Tab-separated table of C-alpha atoms in Angstrom:
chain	number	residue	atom	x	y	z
A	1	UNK	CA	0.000	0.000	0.000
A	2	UNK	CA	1.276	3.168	-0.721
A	3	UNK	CA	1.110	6.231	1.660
A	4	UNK	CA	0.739	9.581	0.655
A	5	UNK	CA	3.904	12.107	2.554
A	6	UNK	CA	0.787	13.998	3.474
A	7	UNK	CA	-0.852	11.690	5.244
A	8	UNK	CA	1.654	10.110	7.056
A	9	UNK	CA	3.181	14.207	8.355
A	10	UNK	CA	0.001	14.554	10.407
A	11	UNK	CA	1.060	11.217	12.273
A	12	UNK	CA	4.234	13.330	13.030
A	13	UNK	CA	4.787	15.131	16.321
A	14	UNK	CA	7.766	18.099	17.140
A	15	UNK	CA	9.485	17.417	20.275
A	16	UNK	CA	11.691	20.764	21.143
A	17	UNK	CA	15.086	21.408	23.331
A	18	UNK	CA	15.978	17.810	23.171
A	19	UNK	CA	20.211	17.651	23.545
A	20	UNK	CA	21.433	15.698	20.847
A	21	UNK	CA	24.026	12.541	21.120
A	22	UNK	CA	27.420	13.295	20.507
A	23	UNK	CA	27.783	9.660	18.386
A	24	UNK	CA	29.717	9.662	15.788
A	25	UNK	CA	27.465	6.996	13.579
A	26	UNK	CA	23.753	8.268	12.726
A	27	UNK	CA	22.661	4.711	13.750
A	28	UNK	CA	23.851	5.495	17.451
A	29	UNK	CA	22.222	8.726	17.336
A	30	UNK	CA	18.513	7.443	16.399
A	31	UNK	CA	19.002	4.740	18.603
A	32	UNK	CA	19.822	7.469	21.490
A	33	UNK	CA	16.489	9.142	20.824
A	34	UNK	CA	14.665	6.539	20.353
A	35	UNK	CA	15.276	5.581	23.656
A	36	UNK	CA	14.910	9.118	24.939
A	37	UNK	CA	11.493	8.688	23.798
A	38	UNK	CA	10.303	5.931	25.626
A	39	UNK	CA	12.126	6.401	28.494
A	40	UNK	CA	11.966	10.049	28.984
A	41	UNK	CA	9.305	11.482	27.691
A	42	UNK	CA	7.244	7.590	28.502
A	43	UNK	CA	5.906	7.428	24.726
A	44	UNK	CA	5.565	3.717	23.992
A	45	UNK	CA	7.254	1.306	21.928
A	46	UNK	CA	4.569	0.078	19.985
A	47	UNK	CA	3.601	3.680	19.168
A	48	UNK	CA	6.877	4.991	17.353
A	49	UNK	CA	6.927	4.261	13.330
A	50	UNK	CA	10.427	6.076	13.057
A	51	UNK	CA	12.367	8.939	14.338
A	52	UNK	CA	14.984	11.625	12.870
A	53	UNK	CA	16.031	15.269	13.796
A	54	UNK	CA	14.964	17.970	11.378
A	55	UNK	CA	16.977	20.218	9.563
A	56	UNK	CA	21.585	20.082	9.756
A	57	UNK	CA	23.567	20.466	12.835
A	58	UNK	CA	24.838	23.778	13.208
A	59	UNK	CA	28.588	23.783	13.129
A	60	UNK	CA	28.664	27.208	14.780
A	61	UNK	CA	26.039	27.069	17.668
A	62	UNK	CA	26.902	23.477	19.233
A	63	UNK	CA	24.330	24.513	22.257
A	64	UNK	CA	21.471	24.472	19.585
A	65	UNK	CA	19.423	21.281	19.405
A	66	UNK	CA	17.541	20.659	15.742
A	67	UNK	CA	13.737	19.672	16.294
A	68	UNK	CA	13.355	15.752	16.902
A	69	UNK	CA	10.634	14.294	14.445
A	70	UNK	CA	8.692	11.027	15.190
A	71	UNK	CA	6.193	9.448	13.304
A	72	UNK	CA	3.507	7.660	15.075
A	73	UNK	CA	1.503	4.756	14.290
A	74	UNK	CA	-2.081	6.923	13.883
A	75	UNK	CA	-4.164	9.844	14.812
A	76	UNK	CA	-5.296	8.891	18.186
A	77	UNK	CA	-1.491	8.566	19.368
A	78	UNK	CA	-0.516	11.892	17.879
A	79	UNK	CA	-3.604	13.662	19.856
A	80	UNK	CA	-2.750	11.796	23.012
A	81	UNK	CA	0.754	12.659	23.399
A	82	UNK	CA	0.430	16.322	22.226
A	83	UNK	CA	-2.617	16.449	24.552
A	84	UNK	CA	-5.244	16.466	21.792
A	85	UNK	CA	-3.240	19.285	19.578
A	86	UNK	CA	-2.464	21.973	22.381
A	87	UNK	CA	0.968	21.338	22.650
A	88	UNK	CA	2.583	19.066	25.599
A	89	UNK	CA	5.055	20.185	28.086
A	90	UNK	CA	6.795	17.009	29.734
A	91	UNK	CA	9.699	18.238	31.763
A	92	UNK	CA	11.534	20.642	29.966
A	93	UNK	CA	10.627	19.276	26.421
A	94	UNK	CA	7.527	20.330	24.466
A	95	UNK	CA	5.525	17.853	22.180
A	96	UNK	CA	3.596	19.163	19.619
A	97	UNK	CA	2.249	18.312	16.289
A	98	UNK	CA	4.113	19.079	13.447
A	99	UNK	CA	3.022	21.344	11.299
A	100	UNK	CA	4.202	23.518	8.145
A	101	UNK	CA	5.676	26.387	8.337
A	102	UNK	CA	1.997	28.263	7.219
A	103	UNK	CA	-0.048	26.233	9.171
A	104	UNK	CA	2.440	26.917	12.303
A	105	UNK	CA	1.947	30.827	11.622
A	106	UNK	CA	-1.708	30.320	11.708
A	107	UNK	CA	-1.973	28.595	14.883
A	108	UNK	CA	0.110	31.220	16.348
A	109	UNK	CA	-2.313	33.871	14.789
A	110	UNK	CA	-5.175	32.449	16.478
A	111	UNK	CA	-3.510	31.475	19.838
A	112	UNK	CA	-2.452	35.660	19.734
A	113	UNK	CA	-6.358	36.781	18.837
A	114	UNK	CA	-7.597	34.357	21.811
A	115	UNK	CA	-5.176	35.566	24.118
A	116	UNK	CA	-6.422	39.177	22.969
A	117	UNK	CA	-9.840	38.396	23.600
A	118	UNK	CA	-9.342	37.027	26.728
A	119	UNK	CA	-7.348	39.902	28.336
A	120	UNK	CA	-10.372	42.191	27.218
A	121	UNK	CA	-12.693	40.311	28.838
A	122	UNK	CA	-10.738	39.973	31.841
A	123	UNK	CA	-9.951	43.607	32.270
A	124	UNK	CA	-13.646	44.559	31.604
A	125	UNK	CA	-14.773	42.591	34.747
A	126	UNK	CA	-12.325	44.265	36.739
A	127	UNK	CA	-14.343	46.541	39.268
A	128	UNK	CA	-14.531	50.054	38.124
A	129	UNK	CA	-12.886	51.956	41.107
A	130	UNK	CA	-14.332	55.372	40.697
């Protein structure tokens, strides 16, 4: 059966500020965060498809840590570990779905208008002190 790339990036979840092995062989790297996932962060076994870090290591900023990608078996395990879309924080690592770079922006869009609204409606139930 073939699988559309489409399909299978919304099984995908973004797990931030995760330190990367110092390995020498890319096989002892995955294997590092693989492990780092089901021990550390408790995702299980049976859940992970696969597992690689986004983007190039920077050979001028060794303190910054590329984006760890893993692919998940289907929908209901992406929603429960990024607690049904909202983002996850577990420890000092966030787990969230991953998204495109436009659909990212408009998240972020709408997570700034709700915050909006909600500071409005907070302020105008303040007591007017007169």
């Amino acid at each position: 059966a073939v699988v559309s790339t489409q399909s299978t990036g919304k099984l995908n979840i973004c797990i931030q500020k995760v330190a990367e092995s110092k390995e020498k062989l890319p096989k002892k790297r995955q294997e590092f965060d693989l492990a780092f996932c089901k021990e550390t962060l408790g995702i299980d076994g049976d859940d992970i498809v696969s597992c690689h870090r986004a983007g190039k290591p920077s050979p001028t900023n060794t303190e910054y840590c590329r984006p760890l990608i893993v692919q998940l078996r289907n929908k209901e395990a992406v929603e429960y570990y990024t607690n049904y879309g909202r983002g996850f924080k577990q420890s000092d690592y966030w787990i969230n779905v991953d998204l495109c770079k436009a659909d990212r922006e408009a998240y972020f869009l709408a997570r700034q208008e709700r915050n909006r609204r909600r500071m409005v409606l907070r302020n105008s139930k303040e007591p007017q002190i007169c």
